[in-house]
mmCIF file with all atom_site columns, C-alpha atoms in Angstrom:
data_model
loop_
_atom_site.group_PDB
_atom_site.id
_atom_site.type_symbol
_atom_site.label_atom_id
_atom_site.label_alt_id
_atom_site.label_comp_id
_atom_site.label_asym_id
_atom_site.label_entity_id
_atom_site.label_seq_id
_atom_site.pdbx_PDB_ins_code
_atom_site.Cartn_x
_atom_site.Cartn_y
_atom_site.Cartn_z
_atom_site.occupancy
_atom_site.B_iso_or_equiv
_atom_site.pdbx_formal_charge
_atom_site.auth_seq_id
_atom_site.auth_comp_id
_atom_site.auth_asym_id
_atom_site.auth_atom_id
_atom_site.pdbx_PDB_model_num
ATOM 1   C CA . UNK C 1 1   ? 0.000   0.000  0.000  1.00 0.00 ? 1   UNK C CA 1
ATOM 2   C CA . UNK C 1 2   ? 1.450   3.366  -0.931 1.00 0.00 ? 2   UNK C CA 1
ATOM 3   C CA . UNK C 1 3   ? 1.331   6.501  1.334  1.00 0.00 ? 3   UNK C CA 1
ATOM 4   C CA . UNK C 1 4   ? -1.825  7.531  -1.015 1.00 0.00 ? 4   UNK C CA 1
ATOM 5   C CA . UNK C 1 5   ? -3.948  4.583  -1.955 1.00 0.00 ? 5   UNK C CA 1
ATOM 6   C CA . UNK C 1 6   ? -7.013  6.172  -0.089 1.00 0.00 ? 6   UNK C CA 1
ATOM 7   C CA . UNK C 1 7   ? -9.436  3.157  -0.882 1.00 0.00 ? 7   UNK C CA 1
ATOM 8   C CA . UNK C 1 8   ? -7.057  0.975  1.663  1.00 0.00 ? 8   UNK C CA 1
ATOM 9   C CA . UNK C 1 9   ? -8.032  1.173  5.381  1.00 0.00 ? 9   UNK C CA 1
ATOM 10  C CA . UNK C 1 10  ? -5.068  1.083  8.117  1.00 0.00 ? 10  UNK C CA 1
ATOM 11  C CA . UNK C 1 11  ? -6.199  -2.014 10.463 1.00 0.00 ? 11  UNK C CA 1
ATOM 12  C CA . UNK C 1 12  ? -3.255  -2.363 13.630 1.00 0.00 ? 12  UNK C CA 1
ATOM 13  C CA . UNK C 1 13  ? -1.579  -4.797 11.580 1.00 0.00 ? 13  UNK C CA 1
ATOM 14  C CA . UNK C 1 14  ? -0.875  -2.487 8.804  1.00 0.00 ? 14  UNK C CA 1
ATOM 15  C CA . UNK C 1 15  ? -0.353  0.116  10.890 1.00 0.00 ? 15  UNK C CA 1
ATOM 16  C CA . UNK C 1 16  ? 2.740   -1.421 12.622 1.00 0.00 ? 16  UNK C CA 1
ATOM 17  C CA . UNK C 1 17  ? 4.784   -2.190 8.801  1.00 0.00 ? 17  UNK C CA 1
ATOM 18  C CA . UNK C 1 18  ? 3.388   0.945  7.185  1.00 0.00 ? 18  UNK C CA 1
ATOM 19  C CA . UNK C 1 19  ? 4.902   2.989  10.367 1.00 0.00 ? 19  UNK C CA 1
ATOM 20  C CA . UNK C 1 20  ? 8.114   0.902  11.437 1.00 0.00 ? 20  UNK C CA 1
ATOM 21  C CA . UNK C 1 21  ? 7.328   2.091  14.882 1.00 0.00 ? 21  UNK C CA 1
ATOM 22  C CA . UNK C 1 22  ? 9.362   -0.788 17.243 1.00 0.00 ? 22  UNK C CA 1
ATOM 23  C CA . UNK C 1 23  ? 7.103   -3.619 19.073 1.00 0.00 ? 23  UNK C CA 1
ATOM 24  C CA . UNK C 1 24  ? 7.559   -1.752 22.270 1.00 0.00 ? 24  UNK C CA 1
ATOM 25  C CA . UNK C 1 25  ? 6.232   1.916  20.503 1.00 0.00 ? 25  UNK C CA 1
ATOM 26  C CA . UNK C 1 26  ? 3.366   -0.339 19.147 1.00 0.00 ? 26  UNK C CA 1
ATOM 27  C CA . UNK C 1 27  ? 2.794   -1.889 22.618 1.00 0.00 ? 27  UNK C CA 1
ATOM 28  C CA . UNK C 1 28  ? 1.857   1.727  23.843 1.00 0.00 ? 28  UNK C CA 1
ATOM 29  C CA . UNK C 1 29  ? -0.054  2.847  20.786 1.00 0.00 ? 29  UNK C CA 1
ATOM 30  C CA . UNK C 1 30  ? -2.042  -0.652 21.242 1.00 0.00 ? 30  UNK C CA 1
ATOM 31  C CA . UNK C 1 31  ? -2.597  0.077  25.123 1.00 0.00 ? 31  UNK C CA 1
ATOM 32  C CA . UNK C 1 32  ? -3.996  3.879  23.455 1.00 0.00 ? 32  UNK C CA 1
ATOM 33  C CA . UNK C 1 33  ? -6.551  2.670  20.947 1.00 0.00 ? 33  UNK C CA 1
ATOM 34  C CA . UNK C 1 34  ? -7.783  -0.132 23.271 1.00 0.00 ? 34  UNK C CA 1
ATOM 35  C CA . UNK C 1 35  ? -8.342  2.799  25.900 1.00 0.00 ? 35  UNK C CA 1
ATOM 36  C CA . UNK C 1 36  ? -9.605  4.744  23.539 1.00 0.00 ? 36  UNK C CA 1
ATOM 37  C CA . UNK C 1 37  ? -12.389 2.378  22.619 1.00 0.00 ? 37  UNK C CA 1
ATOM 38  C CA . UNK C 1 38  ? -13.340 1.511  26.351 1.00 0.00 ? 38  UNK C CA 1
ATOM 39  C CA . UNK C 1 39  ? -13.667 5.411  27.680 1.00 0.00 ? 39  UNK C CA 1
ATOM 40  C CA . UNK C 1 40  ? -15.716 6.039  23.927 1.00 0.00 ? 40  UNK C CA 1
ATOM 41  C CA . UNK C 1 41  ? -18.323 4.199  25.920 1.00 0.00 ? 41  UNK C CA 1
ATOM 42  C CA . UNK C 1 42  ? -18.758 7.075  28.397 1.00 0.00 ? 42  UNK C CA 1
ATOM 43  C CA . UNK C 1 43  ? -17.379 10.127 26.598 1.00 0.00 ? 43  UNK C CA 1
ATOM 44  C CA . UNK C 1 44  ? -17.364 11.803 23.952 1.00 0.00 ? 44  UNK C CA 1
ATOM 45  C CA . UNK C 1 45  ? -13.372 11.857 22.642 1.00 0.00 ? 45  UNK C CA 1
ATOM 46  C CA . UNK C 1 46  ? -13.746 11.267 18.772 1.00 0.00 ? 46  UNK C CA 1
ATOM 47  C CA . UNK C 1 47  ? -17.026 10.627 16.448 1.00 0.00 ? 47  UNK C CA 1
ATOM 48  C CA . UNK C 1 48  ? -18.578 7.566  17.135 1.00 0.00 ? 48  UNK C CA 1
ATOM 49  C CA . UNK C 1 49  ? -18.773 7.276  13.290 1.00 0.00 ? 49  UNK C CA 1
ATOM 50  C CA . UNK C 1 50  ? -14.859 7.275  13.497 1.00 0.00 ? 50  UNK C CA 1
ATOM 51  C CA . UNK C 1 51  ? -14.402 4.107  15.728 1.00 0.00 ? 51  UNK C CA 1
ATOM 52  C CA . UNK C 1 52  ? -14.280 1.378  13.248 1.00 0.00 ? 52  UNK C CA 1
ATOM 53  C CA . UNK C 1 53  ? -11.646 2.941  10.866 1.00 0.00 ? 53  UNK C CA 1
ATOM 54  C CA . UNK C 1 54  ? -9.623  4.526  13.756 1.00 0.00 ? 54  UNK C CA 1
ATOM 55  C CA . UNK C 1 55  ? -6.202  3.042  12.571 1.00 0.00 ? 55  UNK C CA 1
ATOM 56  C CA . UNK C 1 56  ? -6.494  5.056  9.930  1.00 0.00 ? 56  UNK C CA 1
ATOM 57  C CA . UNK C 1 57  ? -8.407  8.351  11.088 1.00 0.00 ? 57  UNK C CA 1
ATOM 58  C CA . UNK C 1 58  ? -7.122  9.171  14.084 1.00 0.00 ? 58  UNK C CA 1
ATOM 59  C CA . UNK C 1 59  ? -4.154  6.748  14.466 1.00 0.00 ? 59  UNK C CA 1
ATOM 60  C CA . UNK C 1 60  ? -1.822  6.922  11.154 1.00 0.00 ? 60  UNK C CA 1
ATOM 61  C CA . UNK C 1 61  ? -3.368  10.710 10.454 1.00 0.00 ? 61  UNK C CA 1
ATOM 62  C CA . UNK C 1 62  ? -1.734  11.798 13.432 1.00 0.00 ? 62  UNK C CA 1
ATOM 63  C CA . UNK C 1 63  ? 1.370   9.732  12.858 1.00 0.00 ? 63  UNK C CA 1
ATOM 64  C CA . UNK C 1 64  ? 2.081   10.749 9.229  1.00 0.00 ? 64  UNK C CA 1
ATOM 65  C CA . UNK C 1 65  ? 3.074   14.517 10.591 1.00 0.00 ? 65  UNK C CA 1
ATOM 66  C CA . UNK C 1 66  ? 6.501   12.328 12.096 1.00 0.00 ? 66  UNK C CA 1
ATOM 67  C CA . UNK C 1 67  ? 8.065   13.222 8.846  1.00 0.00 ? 67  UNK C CA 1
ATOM 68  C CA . UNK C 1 68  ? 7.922   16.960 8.999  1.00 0.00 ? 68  UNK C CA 1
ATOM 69  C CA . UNK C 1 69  ? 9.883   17.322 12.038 1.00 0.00 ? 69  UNK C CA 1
ATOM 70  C CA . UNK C 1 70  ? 13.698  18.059 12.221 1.00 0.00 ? 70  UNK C CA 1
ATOM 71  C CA . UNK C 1 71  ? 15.445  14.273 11.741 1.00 0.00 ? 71  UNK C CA 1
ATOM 72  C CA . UNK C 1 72  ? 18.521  15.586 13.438 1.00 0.00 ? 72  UNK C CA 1
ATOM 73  C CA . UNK C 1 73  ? 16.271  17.312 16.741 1.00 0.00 ? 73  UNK C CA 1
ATOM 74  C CA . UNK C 1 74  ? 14.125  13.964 17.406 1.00 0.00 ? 74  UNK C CA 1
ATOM 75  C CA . UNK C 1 75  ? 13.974  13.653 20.757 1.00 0.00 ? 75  UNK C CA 1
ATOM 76  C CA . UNK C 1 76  ? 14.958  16.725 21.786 1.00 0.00 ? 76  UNK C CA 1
ATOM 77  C CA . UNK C 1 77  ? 11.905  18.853 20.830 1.00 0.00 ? 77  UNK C CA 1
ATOM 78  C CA . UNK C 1 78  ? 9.586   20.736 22.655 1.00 0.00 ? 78  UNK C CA 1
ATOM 79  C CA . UNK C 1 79  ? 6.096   20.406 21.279 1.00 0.00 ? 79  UNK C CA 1
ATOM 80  C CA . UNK C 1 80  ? 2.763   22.437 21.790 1.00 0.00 ? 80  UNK C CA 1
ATOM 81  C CA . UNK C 1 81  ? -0.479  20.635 21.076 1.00 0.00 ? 81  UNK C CA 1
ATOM 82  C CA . UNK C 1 82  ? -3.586  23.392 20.546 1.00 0.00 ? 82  UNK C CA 1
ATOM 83  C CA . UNK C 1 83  ? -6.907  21.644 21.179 1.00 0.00 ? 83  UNK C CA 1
ATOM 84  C CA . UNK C 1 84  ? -5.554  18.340 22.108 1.00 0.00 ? 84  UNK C CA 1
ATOM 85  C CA . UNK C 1 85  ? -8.987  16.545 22.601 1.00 0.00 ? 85  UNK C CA 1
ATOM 86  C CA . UNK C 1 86  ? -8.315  12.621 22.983 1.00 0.00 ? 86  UNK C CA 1
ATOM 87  C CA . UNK C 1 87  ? -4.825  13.270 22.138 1.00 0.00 ? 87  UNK C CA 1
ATOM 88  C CA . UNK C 1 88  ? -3.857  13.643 18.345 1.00 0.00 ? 88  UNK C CA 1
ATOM 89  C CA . UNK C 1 89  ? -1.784  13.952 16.990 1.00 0.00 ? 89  UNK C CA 1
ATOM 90  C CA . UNK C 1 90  ? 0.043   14.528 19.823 1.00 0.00 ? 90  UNK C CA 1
ATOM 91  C CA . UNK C 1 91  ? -0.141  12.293 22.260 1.00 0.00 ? 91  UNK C CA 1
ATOM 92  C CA . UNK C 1 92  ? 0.154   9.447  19.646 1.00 0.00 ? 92  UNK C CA 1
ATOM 93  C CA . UNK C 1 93  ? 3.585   11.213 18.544 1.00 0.00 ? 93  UNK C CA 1
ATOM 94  C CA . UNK C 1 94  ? 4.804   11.438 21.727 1.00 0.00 ? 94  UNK C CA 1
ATOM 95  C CA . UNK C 1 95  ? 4.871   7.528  21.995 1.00 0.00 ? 95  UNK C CA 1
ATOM 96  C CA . UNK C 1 96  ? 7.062   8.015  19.027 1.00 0.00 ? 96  UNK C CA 1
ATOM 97  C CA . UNK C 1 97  ? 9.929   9.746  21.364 1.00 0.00 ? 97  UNK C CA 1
ATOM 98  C CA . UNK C 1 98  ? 10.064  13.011 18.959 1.00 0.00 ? 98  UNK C CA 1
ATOM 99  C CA . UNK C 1 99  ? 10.419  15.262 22.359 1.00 0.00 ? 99  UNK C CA 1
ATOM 100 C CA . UNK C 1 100 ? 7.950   16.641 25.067 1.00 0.00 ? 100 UNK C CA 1
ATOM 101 C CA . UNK C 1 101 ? 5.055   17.587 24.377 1.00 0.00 ? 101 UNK C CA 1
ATOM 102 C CA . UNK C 1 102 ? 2.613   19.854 25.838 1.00 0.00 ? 102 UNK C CA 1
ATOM 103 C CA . UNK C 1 103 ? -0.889  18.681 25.119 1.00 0.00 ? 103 UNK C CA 1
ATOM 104 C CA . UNK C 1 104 ? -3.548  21.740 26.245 1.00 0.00 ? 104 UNK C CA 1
ATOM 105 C CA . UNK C 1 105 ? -7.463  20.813 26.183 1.00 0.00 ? 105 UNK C CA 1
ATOM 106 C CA . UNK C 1 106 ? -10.126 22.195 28.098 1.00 0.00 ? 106 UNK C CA 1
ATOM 107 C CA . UNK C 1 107 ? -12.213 19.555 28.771 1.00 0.00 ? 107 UNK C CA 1
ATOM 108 C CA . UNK C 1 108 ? -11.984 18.254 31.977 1.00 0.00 ? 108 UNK C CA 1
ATOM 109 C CA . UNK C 1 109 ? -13.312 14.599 30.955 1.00 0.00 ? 109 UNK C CA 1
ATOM 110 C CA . UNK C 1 110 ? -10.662 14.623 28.141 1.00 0.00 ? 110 UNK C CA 1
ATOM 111 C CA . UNK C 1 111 ? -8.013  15.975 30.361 1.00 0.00 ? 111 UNK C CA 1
ATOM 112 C CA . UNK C 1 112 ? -8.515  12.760 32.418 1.00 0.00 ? 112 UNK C CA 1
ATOM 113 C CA . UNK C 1 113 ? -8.107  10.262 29.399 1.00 0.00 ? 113 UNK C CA 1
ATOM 114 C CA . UNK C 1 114 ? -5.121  11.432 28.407 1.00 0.00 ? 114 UNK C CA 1
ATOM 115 C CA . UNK C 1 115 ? -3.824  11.245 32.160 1.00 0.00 ? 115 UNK C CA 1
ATOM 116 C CA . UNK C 1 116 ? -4.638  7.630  31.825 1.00 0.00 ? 116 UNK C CA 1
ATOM 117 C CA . UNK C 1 117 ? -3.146  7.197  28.568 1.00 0.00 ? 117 UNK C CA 1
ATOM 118 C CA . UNK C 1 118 ? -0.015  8.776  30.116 1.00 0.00 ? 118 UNK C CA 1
ATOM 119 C CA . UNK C 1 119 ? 0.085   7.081  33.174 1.00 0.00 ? 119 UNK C CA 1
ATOM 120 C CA . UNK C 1 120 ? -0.650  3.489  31.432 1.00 0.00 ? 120 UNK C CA 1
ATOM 121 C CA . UNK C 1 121 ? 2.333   3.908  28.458 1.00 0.00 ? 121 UNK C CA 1
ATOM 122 C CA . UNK C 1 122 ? 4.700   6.288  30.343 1.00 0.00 ? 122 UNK C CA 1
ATOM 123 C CA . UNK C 1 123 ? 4.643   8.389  27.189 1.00 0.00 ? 123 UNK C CA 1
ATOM 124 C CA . UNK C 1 124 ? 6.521   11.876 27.664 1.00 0.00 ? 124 UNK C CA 1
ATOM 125 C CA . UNK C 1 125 ? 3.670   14.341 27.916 1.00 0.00 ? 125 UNK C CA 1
ATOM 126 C CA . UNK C 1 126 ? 2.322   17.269 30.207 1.00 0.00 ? 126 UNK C CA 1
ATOM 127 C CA . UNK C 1 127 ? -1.440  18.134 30.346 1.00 0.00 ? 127 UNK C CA 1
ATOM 128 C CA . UNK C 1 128 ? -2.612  21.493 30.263 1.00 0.00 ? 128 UNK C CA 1
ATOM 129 C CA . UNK C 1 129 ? -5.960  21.586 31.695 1.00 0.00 ? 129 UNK C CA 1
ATOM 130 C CA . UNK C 1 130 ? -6.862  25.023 30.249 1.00 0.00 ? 130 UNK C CA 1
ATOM 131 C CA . UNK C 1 131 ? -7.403  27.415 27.505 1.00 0.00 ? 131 UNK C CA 1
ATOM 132 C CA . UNK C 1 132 ? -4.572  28.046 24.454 1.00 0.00 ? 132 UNK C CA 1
ATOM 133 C CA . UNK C 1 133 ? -4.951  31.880 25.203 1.00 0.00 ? 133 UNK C CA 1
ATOM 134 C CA . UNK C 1 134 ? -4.972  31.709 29.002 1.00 0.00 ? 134 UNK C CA 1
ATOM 135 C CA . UNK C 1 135 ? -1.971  29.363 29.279 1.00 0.00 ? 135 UNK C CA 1
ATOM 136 C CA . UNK C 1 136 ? 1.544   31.276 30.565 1.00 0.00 ? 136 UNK C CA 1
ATOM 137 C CA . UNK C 1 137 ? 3.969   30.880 27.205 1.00 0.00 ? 137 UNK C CA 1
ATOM 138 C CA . UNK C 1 138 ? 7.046   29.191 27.102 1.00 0.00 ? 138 UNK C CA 1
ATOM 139 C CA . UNK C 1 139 ? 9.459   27.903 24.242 1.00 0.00 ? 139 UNK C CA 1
ATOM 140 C CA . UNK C 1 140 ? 7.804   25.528 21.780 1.00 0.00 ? 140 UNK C CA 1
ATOM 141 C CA . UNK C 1 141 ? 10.007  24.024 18.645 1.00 0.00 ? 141 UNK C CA 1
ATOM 142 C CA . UNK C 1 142 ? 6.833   22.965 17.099 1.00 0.00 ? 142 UNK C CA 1
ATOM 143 C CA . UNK C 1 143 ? 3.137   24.013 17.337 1.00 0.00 ? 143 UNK C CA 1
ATOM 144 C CA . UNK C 1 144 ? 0.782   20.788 15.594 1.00 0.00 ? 144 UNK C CA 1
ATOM 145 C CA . UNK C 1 145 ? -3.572  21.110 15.798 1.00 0.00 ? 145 UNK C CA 1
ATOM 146 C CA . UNK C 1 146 ? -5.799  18.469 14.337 1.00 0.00 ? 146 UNK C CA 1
ATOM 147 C CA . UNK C 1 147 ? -9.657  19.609 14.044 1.00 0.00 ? 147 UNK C CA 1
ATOM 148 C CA . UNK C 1 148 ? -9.402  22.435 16.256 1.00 0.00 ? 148 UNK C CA 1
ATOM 149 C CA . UNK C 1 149 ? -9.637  25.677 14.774 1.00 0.00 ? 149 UNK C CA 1
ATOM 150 C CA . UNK C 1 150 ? -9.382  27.807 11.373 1.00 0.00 ? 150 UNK C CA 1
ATOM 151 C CA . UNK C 1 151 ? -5.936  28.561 10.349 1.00 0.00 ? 151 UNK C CA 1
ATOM 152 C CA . UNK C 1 152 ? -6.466  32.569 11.465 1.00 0.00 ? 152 UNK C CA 1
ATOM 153 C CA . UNK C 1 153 ? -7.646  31.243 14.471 1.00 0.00 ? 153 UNK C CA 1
ATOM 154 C CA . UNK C 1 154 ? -4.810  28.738 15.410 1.00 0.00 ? 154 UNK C CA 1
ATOM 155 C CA . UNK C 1 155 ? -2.191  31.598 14.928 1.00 0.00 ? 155 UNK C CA 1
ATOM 156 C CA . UNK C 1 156 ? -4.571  33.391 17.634 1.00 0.00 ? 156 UNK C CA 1
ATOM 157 C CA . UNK C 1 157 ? -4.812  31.071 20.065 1.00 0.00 ? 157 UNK C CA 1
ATOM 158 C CA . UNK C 1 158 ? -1.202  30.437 19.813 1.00 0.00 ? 158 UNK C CA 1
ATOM 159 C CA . UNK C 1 159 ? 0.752   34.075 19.277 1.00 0.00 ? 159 UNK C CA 1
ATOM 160 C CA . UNK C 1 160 ? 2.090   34.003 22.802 1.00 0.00 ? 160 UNK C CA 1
ATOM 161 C CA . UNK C 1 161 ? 4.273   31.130 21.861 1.00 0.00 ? 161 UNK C CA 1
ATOM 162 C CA . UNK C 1 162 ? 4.924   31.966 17.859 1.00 0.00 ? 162 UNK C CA 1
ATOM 163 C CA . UNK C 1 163 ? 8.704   32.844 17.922 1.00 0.00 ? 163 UNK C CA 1
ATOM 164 C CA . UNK C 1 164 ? 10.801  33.591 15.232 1.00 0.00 ? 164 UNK C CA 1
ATOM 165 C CA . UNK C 1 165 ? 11.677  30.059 14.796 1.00 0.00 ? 165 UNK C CA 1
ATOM 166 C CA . UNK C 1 166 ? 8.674   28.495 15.225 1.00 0.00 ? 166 UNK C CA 1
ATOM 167 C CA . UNK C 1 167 ? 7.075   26.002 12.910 1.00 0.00 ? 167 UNK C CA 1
ATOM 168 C CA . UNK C 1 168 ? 3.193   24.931 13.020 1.00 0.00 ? 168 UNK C CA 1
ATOM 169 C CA . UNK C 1 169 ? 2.073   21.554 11.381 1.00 0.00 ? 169 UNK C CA 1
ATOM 170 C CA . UNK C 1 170 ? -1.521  21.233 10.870 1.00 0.00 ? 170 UNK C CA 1
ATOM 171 C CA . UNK C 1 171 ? -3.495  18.445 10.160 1.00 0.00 ? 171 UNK C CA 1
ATOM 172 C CA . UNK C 1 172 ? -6.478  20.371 7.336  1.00 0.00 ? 172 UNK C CA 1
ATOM 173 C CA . UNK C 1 173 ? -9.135  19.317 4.996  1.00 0.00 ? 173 UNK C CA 1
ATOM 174 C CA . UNK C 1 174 ? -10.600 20.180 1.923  1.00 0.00 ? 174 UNK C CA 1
ATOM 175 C CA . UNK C 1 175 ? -10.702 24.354 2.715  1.00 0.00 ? 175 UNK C CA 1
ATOM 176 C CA . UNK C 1 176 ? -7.165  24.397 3.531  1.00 0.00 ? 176 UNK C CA 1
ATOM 177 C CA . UNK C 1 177 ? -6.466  27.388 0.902  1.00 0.00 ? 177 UNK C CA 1
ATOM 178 C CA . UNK C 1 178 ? -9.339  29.312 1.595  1.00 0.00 ? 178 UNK C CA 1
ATOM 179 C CA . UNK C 1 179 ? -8.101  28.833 5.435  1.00 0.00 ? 179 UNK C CA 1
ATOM 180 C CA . UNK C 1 180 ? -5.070  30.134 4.179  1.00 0.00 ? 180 UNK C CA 1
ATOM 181 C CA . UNK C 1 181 ? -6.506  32.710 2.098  1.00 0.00 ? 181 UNK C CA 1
ATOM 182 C CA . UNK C 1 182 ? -8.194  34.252 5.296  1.00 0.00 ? 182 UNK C CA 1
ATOM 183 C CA . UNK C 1 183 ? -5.530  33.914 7.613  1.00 0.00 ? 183 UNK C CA 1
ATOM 184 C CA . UNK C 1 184 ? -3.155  35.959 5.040  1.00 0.00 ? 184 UNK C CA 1
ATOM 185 C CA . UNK C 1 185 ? -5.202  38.956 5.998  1.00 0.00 ? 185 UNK C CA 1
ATOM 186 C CA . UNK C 1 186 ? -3.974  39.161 9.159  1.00 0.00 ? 186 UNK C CA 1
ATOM 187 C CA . UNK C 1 187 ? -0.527  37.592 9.251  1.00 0.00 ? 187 UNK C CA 1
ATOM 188 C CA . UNK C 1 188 ? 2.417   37.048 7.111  1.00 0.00 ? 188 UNK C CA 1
ATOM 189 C CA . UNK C 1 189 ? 3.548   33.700 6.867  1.00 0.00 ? 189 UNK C CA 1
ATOM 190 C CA . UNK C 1 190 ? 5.453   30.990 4.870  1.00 0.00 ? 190 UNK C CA 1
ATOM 191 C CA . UNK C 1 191 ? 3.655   27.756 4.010  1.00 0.00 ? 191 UNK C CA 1
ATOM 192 C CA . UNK C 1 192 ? 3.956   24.306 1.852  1.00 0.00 ? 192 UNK C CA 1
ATOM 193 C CA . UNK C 1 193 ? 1.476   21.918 1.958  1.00 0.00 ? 193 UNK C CA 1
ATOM 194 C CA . UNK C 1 194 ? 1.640   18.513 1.678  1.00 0.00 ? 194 UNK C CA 1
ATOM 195 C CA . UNK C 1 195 ? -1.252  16.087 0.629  1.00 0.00 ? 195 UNK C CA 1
ATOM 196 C CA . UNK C 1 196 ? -2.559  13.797 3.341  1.00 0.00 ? 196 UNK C CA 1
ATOM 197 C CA . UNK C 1 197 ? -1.771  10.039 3.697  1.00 0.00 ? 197 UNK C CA 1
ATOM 198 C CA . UNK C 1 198 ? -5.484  9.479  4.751  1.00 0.00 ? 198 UNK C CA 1
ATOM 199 C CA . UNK C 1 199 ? -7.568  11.793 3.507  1.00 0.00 ? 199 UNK C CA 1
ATOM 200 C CA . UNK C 1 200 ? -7.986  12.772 -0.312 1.00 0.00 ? 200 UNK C CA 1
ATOM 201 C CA . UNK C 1 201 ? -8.978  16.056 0.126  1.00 0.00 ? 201 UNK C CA 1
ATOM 202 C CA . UNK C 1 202 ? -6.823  16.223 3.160  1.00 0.00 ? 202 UNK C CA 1
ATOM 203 C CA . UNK C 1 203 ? -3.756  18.124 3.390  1.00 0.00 ? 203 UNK C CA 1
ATOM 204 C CA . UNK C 1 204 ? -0.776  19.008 5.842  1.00 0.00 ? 204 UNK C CA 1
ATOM 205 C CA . UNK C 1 205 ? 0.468   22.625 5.958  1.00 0.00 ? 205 UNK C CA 1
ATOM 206 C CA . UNK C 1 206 ? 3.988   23.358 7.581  1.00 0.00 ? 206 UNK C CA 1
ATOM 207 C CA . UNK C 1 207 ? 3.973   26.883 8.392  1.00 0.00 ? 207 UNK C CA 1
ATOM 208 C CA . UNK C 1 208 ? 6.924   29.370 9.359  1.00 0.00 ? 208 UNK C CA 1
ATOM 209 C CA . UNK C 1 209 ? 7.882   33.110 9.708  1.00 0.00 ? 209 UNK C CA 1
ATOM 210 C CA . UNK C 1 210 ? 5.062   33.789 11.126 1.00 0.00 ? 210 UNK C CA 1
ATOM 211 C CA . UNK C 1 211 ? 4.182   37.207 11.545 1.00 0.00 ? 211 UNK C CA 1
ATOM 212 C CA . UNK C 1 212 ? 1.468   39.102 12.960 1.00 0.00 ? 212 UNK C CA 1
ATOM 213 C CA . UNK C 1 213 ? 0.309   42.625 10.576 1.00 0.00 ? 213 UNK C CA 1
ATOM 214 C CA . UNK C 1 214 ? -0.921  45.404 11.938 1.00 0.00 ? 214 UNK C CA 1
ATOM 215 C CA . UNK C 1 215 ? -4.340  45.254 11.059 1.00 0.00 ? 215 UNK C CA 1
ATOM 216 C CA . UNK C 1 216 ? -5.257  42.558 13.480 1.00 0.00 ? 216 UNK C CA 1
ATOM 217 C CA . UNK C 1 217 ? -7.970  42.122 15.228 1.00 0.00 ? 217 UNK C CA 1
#
């Protein structure tokens, strides 16, 4: 199966030789989805419409932004997660080793999943039971989303930690450009997108120099 054959589903099996994650990496990520399906039962964490293809929505979407980082800084990252929900992508990368990352998500009954996925896979994350805008800034390598927010938005909720060397990857769909479109009116920024593994009319956009203009808001 190529990278783009979007009729193929990811089951676990596929997603362990597509990824080349080790046996103890898939260990974790198997502990995740299993705990995943269990607190579905009681909360709401992802679309219940989402469940039987998860491998592939939710699983190997998150997983496919691995290739954007900095090869030669894995490991030694620090990531911010906006919007974190059940955890992707971040808390599925983190199993990865890429670095620490900072997963922030309001919800209190999310917040407590991810506590258990933490505390059951010893996965390098911190929880941030609070707002993007209200949380106290520190220095970020990366900034990732998944289904959070609007482009313009994202770079709102996230200005206190934009630096000049900060890079944002973020999981879109199919209004991406016109995302883009709007957020170039009020911020400068560099971007390439890249078409999603999972999603046809999916894509990921790897953003940099990010700049706020005048005129905003």
């Amino acid at each position: 199966m190529s990278d783009h054959d979007y009729s193929a589903h990811f089951t676990e099996e596929r997603f362990f030789n597509v990824s080349g994650v080790s046996r103890e990496t898939m260990e974790n990520i198997r502990k995740y989805a299993n705990l995943l399906v269990k607190w579905q039962k009681q909360i709401n964490l992802v679309s219940d419409s989402t469940l039987p293809d998860l491998w592939t929505r939710h699983f190997y979407d998150s997983f496919q932004l691995k290739q954007h980082f900095d090869a030669d800084r894995i490991g030694k990252l620090t990531i911010l997660d906006i919007g974190s929900g059940a955890g992707f992508p971040g808390l599925l990368l983190s199993m990865c080793r890429i670095g620490d990352f900072h997963m922030v998500e309001s919800n209190n009954k999310k917040c407590a999943f991810m506590r258990q996925v933490i505390r059951e896979t010893q996965c390098q994350a911190t929880i941030h039971n609070e707002r993007a805008e209200k949380l106290s800034s520190f220095p970020v390598d990366y900034i990732i989303s998944r289904a959070c927010a609007s482009l313009d938005k994202l770079f709102d909720l996230s200005r206190n930690f934009i630096s000049d060397d900060t890079i944002c990857l973020f999981l879109k769909g199919q209004i991406a450009e016109q995302e883009i479109a709007e957020a170039r009116q009020n911020w400068d920024f560099q971007v390439e997108k890249f078409t999603s593994a999972t999603e046809e009319t999916g894509m990921i956009l790897k953003v940099s120099h990010i700049k706020a203009l005048s005129v905003v808001k």
